Coordinates of C-alpha atoms and ligand atoms in Angstrom, one line a residue:
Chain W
X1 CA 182.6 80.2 73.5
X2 CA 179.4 80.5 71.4
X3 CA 177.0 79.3 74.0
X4 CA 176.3 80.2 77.1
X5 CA 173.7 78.7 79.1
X6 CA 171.4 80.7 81.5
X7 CA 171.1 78.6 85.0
X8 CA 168.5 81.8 86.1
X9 CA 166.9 78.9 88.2
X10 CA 169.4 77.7 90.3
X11 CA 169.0 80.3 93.3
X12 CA 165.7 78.9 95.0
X13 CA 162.9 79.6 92.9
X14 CA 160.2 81.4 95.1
X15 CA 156.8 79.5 95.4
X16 CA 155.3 80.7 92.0
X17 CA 151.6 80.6 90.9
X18 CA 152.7 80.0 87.2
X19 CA 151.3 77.3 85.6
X20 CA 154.6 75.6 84.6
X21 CA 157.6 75.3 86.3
X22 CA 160.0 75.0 83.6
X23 CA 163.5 76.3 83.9
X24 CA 164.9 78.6 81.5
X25 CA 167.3 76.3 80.2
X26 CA 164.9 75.8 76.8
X27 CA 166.5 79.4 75.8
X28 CA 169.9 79.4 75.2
X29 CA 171.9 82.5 73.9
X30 CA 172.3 82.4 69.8
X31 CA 175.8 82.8 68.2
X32 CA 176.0 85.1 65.7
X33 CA 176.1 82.4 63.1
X34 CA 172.9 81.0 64.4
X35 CA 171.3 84.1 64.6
X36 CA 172.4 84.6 60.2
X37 CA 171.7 81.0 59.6
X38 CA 168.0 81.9 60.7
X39 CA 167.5 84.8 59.3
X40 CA 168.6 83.5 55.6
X41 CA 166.1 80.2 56.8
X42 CA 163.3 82.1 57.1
X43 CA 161.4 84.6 55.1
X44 CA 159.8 88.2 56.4
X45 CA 156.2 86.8 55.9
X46 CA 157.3 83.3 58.1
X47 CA 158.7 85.6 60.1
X48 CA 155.6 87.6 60.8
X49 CA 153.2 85.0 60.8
X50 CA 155.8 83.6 64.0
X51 CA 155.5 87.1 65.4
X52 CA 151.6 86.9 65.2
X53 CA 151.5 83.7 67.3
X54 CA 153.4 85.0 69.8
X55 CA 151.1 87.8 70.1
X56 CA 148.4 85.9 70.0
X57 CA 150.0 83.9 73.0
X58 CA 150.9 86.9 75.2
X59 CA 147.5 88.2 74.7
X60 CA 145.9 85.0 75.9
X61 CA 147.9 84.6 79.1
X62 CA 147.1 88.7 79.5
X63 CA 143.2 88.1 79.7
X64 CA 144.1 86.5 83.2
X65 CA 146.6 88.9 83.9
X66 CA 149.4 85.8 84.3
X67 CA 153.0 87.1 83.5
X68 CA 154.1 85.2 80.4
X69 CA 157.8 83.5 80.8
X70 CA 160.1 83.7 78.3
X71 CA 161.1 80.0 78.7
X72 CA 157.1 79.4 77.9
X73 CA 157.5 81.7 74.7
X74 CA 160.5 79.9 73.2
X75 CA 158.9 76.2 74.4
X76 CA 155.4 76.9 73.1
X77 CA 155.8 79.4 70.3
X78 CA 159.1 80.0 69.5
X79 CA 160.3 76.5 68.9
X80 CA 162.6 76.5 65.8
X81 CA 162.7 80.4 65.3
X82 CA 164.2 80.4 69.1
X83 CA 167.7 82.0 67.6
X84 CA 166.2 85.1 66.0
X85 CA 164.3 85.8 69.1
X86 CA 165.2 89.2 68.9
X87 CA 164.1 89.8 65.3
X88 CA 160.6 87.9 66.3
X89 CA 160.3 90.2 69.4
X90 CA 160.8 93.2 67.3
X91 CA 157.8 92.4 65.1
X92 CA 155.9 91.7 68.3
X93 CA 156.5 95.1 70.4
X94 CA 156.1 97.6 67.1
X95 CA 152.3 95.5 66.8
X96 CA 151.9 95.9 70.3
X97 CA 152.5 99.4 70.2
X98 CA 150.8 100.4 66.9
X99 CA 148.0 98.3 66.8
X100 CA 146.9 97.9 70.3
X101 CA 148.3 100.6 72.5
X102 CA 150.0 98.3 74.7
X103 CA 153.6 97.6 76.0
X104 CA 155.5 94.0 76.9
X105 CA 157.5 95.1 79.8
X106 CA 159.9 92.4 81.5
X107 CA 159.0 93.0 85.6
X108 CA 161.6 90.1 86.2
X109 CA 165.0 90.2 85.1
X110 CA 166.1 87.1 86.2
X111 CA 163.3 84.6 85.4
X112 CA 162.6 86.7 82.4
X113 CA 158.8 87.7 83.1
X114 CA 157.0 89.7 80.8
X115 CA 153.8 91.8 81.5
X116 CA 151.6 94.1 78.8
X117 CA 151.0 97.2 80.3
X118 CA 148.7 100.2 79.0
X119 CA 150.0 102.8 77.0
X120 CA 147.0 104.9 76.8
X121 CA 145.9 107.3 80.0
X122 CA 143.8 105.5 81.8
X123 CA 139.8 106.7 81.6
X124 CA 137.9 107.3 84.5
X125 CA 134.6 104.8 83.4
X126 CA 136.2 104.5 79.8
X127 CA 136.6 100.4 78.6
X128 CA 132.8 99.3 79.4
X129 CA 131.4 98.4 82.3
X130 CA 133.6 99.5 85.6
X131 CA 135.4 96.7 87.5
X132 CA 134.5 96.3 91.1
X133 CA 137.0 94.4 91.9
X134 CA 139.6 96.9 90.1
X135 CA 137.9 99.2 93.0
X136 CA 138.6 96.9 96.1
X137 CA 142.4 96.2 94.2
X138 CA 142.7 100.3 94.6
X139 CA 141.2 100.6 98.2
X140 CA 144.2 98.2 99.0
X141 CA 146.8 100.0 97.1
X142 CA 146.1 103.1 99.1
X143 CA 146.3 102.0 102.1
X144 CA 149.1 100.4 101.4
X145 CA 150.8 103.6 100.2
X146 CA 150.0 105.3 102.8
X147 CA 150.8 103.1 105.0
X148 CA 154.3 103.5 103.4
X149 CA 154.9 100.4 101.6
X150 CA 153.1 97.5 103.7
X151 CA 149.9 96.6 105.7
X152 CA 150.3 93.3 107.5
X153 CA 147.8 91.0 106.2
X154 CA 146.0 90.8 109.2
X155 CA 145.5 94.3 108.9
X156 CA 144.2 94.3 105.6
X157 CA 141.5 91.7 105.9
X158 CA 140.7 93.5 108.8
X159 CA 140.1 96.7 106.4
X160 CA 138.5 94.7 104.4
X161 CA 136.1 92.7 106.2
X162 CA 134.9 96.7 107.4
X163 CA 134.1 97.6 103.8
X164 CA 132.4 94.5 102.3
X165 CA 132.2 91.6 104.5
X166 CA 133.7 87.9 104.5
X167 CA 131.9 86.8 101.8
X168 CA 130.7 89.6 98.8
X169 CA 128.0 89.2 96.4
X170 CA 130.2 89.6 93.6
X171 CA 133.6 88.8 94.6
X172 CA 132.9 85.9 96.2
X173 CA 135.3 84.9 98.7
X174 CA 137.0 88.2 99.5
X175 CA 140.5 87.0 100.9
X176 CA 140.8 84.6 98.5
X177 CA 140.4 87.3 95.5
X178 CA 143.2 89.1 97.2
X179 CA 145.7 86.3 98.0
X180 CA 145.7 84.6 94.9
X181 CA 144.7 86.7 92.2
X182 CA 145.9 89.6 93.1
X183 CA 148.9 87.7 94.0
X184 CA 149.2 86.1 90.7
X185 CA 147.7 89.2 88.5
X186 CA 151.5 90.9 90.2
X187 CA 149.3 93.6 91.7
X188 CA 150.3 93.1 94.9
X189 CA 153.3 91.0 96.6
X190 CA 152.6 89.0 100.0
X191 CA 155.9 88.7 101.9
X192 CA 156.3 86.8 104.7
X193 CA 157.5 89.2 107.7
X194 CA 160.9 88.2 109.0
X195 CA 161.5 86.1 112.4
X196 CA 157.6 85.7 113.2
X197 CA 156.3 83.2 115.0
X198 CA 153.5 81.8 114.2
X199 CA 154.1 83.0 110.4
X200 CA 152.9 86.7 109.6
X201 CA 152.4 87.9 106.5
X202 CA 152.7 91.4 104.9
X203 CA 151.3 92.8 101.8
X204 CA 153.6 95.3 98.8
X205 CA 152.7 96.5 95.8
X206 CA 153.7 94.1 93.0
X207 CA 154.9 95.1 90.0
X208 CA 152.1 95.2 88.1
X209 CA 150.7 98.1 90.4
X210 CA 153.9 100.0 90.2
X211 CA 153.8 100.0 86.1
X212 CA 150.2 100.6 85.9
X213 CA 148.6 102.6 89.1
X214 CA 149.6 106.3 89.2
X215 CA 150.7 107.5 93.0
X216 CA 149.3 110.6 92.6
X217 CA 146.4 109.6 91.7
X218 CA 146.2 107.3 94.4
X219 CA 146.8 110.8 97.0
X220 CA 144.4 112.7 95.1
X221 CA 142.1 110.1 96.4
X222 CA 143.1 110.3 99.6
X223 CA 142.2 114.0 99.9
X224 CA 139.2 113.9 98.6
X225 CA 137.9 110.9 101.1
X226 CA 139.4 113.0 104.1
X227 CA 138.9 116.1 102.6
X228 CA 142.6 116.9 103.1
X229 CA 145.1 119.0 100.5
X230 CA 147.4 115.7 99.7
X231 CA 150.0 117.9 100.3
X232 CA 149.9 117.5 104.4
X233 CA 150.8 114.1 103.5
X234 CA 154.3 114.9 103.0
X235 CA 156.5 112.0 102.6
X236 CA 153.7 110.2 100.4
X237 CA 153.2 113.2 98.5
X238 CA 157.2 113.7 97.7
X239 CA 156.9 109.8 96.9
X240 CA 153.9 110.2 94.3
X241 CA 155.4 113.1 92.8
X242 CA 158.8 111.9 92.6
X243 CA 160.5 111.5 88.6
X244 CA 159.7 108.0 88.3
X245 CA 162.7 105.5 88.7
X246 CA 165.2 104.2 85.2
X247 CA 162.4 103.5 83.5
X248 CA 161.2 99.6 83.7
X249 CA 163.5 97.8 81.3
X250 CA 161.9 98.3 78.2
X251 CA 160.4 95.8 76.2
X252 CA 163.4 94.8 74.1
X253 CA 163.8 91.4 75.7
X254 CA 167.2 91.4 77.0
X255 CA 169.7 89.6 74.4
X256 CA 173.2 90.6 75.5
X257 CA 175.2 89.9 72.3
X258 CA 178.8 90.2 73.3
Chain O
X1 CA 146.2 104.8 51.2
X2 CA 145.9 101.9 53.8
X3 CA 143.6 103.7 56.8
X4 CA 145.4 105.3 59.6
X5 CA 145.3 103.9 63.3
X6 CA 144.8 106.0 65.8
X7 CA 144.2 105.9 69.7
X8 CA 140.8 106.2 69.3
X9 CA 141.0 103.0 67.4
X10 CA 143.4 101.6 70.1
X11 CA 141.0 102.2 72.9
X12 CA 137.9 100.7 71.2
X13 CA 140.4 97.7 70.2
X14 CA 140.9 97.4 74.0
X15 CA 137.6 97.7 75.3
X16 CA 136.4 95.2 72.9
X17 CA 139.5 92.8 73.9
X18 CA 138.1 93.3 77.9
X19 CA 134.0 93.0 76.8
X20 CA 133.6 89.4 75.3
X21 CA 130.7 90.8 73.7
X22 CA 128.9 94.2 73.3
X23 CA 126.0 95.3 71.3
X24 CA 125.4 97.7 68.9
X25 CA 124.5 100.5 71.3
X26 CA 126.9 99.8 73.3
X27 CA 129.7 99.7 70.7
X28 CA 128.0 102.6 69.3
X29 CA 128.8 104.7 72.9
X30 CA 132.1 103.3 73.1
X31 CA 132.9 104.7 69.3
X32 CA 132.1 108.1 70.6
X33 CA 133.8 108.1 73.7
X34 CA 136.8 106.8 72.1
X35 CA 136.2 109.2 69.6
X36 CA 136.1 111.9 72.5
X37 CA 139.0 111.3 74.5
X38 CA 141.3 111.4 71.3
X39 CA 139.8 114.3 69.7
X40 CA 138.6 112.4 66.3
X41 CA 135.9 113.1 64.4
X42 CA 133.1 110.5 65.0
X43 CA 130.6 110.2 62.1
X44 CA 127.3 108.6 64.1
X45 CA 126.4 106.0 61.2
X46 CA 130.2 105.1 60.1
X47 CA 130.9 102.5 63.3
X48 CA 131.2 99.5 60.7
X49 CA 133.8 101.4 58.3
X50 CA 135.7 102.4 61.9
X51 CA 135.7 98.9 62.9
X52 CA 137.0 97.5 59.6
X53 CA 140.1 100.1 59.9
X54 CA 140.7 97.9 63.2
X55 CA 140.7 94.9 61.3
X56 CA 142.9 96.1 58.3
X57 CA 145.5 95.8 60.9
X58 CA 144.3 93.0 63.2
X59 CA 143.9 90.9 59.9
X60 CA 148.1 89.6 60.1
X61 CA 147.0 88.2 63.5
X62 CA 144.1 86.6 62.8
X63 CA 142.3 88.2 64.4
X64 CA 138.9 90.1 63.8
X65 CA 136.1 91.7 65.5
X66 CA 133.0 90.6 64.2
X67 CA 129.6 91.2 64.0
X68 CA 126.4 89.0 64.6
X69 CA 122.5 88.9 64.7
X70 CA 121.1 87.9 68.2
X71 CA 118.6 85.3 67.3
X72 CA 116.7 86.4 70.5
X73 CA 116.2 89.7 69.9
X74 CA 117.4 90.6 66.4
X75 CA 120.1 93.2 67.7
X76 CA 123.7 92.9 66.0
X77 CA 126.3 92.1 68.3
X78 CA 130.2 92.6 68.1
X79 CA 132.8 90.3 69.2
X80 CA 136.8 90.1 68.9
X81 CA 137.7 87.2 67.7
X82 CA 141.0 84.7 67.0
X83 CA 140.4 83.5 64.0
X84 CA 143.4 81.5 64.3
X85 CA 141.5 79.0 66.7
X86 CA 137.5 79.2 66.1
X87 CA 137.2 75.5 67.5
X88 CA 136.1 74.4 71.1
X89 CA 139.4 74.0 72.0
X90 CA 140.0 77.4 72.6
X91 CA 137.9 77.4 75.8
X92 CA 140.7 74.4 76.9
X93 CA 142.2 76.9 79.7
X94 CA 138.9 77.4 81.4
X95 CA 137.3 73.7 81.1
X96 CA 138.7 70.4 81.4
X97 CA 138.4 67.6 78.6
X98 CA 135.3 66.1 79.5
X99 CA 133.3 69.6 80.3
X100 CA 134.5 70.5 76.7
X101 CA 132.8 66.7 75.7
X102 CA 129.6 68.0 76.9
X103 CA 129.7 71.5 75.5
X104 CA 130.1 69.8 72.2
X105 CA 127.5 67.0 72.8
X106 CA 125.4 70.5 73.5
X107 CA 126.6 72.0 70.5
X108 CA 125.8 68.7 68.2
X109 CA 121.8 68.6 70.1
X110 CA 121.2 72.1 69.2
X111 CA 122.7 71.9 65.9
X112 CA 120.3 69.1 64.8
X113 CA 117.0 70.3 66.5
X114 CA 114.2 72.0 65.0
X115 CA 113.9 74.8 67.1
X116 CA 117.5 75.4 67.8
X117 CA 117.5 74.8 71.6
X118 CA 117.7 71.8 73.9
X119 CA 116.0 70.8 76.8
X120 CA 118.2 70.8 80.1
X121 CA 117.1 66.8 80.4
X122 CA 118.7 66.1 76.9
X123 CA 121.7 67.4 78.4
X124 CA 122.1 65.5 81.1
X125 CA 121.3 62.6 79.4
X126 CA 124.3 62.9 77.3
X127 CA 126.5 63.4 80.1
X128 CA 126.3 59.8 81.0
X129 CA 127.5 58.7 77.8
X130 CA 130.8 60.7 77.8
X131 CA 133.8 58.6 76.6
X132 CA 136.6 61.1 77.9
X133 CA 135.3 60.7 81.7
X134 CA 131.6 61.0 82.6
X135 CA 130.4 63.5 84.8
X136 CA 127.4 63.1 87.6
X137 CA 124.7 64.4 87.0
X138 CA 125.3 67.6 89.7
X139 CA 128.3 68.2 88.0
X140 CA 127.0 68.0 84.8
X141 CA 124.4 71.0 85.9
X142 CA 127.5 73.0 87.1
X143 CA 129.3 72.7 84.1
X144 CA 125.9 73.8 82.0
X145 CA 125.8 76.9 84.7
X146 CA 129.0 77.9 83.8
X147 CA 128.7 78.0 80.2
X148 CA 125.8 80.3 80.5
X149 CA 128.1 82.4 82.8
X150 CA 130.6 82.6 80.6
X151 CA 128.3 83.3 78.1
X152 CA 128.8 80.4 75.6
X153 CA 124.8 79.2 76.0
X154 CA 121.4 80.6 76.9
X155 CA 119.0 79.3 79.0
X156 CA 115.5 80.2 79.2
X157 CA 112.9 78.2 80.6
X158 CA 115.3 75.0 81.1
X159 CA 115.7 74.8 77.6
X160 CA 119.8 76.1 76.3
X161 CA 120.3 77.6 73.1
X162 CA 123.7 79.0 71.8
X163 CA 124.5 82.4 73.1
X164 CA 125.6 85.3 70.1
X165 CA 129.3 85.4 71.6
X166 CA 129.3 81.7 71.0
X167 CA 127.5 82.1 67.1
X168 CA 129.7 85.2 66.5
X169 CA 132.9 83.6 67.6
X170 CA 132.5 80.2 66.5
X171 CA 130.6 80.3 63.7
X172 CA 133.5 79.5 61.2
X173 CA 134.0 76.0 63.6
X174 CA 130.1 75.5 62.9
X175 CA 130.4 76.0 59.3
X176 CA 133.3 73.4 59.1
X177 CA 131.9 70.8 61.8
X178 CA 128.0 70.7 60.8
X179 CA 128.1 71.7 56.8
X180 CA 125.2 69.6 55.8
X181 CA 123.4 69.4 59.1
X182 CA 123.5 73.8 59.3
X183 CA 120.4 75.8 58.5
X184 CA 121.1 79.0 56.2
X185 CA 118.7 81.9 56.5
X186 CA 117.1 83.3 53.1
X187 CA 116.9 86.7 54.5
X188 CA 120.5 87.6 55.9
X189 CA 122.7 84.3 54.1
X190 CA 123.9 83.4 58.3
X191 CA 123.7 80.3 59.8
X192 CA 120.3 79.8 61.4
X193 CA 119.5 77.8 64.5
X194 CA 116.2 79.3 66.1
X195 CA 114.3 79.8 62.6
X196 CA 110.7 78.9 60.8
X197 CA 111.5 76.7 57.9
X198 CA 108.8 76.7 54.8
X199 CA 105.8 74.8 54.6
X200 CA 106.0 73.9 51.3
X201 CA 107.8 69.9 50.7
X202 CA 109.6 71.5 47.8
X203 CA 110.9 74.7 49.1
X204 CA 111.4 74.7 52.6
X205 CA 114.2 77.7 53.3
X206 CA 115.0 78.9 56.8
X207 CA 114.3 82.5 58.1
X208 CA 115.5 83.5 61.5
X209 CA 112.7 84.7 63.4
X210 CA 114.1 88.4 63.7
X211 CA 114.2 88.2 60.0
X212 CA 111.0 86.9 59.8
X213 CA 109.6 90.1 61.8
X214 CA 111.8 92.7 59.5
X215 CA 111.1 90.9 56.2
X216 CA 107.0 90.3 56.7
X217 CA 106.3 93.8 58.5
X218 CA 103.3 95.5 57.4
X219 CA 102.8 92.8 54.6
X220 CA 99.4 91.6 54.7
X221 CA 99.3 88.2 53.6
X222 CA 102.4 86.7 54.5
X223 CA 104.0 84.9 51.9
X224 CA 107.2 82.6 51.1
X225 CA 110.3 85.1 49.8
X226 CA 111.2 82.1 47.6
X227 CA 108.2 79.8 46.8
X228 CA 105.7 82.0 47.0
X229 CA 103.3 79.9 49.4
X230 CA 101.5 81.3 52.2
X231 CA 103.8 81.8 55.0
X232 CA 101.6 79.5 57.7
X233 CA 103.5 81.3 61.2
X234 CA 103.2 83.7 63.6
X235 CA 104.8 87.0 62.8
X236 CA 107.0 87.4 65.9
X237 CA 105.4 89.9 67.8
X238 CA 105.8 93.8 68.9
X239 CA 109.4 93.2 70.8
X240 CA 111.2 92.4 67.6
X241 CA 109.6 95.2 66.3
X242 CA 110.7 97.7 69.2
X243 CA 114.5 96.2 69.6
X244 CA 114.8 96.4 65.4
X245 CA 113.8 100.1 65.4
X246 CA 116.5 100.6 68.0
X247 CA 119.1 99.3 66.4
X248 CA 118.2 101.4 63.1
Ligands
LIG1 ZN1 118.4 85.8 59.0
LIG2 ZN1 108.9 78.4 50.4

């Protein structure tokens, strides 16, 4: 059996914000064989020059903070170096790493989503000008966590029409900042709450939030607002200072060779 | 010894990949911080020879982060830019076919002006003679207001002129798509759009007007750098003055 193809899309695809729908199909595992025949097809410098449109590609799709697909890379990018994937990838993470301080981290196994994620400590008014709306996105998280893992949406917008009304001079239309790009940046996740009638809606922290936004910081916070030792907050605090779970499967894009 | 990348160099990098554009103070802060938070030794005057160490290494992606004179007001700006795709197209994700029809027909006014800028009225104009799919006037004003959000033109006084992110970042495209039609300043060899051209029917060379303000300072009597003939303009005026002696 030399290939195996990767039906990832059969089980109901959730309604997804990404620009294409495209399966997954367009990747299919490489044999061996395939995998030699193109390495000896292509030389290092072809090789890099693929690896430097890819990154050129994940960066793009970054500056909006869309998860890049896999099935996009090979369709897109890829195209004819699509059986040394691996090799490609390599090339891709070590830049990544070396050149910009960033890391490709797959937050979905099974569709294969990728996001870049920061490998430098975050810097309290470092990287220009601060981001507003990186504020609101925090205000969010936090109540979130505190509220142990979900505010109903309701809630929120209730939260949030308190702090900067409907409309905002700079955000613009406030629940639509958080519904859809939010949403689709995988900061949070809006989850429809189970046997509710008429439709309710809750709010988690996506993955994006759980890679990049520090719990502890997030308490610290807290305290200081309610000028509280975090510590009274037990269960949160025991969370935010937990040893953080098998860390996020790492950047080598999964290629089970058997 | 190829130059050593550090995280000083990796925070700039990001910084300048979240700022479409930043001037020189600016990047000259951010050096420091950068600088700061990673414990490297920041030489004040050696930004330029920090920024090329970045772009050893960006160089295999085609990528660079540039620098640029703002015809405005004479400050050098810094951009990252993709070398790989210095055409329109680029701005394809953000605007549809026939917004990027207009931005040329834009480009293509400003290009073959005098001055460098183009009155809002010209603009429109062209919008009705788009061939992808024309665009009403309304919607033609929408699309104008969102280049100069995005920063790709100025406006000033209803009249648009091209922004320094769009000169820094495009100005290979420019090069390529106008070659006879571009301007070249005398003074600093870049492509000139808002710019005094000579007098004189046989010389007639192009100085930006900051260039004009640095290169004629405290001369007397004005004259042409390559014919010699009195130089018949108005010196641009105490701003230039006050934003070049910032910037050096
Ligand atoms: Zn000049
Ligand atoms: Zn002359």
């Amino acid at each position: 059996m030399t290939q195996r193809k990767r039906l990832s899309n059969t089980q109901g695809r959730r309604s997804d914000p990404l620009e294409e729908d495209d399966s997954d199909l367009t990747f299919t595992q490489p044999s061996t064989s395939q995998v030699q025949r193109g390495l000896d097809k292509f030389t290092g410098s072809q090789m890099d020059q693929k690896a430097a449109e890819v990154i050129q590609y994940i960066l793009v799709k970054d500056q909006k903070k869309i998860p890049v697909r896999r099935a996009d890379l090979v369709k897109h990018v890829l195209k004819d170096y699509r059986y040394i994937y691996p090799e490609i990838m390599k090339r891709v993470l070590q830049t990544f790493d070396q050149v910009f301080g960033l890391k490709l981290v797959e937050i979905d196994t099974k569709n294969h989503l990728y996001i870049l994620i920061n490998k430098l400590e975050p810097q309290e008014g470092a990287a220009g000008p601060p981001n507003p709306k990186m504020g609101l996105l925090f205000v969010i998280l936090s109540l979130i966590f505190m509220k142990r893992g979900a505010v109903k949406e309701s809630e929120c917008f209730q939260c949030l029409l308190y702090i900067c009304g409907e409309r905002h001079e700079q955000f613009g239309d406030v629940k639509k900042l958080v519904t859809d790009e939010f949403v689709r940046q995988r900061y949070l996740e809006c989850v429809r709450i189970p046997h509710t009638e008429p439709v309710e809606f809750e709010f988690h922290w996506g993955q994006r939030a759980e890679l990049e936004v520090s719990k502890a910081k997030i308490l610290d916070f807290m305290g200081e607002l309610h000028n509280q030792d975090p510590q009274t907050w037990s269960q949160q605090y025991k969370e935010a200072h937990a040893p953080p779970p098998a860390a996020p499967s790492t950047s080598q894009p999964n290629h089970s060779q058997r | 010894m190829p130059p050593h990348l550090g995280d000083s160099h990796r925070r700039f990098l990001q910084s300048m990949m979240s700022n479409s554009v930043m001037d020189e103070q600016q990047a000259r802060a951010l050096y420091q911080h950068c600088c700061d938070i990673h414990k490297a030794q920041c030489v004040p005057d050696k930004l330029d020879d920090f920024i090329e160490t970045i772009n050893s290494k960006l160089q295999p992606m085609f990528m660079q982060i540039r620098k640029g004179m703002s015809e405005d007001n004479g400050q050098q700006y810094y951009a990252l830019v993709n070398m790989a795709e210095t055409d329109v197209t680029r701005m394809s994700s953000d605007y549809a076919d026939n917004e990027l029809e207009l931005f040329r027909k834009t480009m293509d006014l400003i290009v073959s002006s005098e001055n460098g800028k183009v009155s809002s009225t010209d603009v429109l104009n062209v919008a009705d003679t788009l061939t992808i799919k024309k665009l009403k006037k309304s919607e033609a004003e929408q699309v104008l207001n969102r280049l100069v959000q995005d920063k790709w033109l100025n406006e000033k006084r209803g009249e648009f002129s091209l922004s320094i992110k769009c000169i820094i970042e495009m100005e290979p495209y420019i090069r390529r798509m106008y070659e006879d039609q571009l301007k070249m300043c005398h003074i600093c060899h870049n492509v000139a759009f808002q710019c005094q051209i000579c007098d004189s029917p046989t010389c007639g060379i192009k100085i930006h007007n900051p260039c004009v303000a640095r290169y004629f300072k405290g001369r007397v009597e004005p004259r042409c750098p390559a014919c010699d003939e009195f130089w018949p303009y108005e010196i641009p005026g105490i701003s230039f003055y006050i934003s070049i002696y910032k910037s050096t």
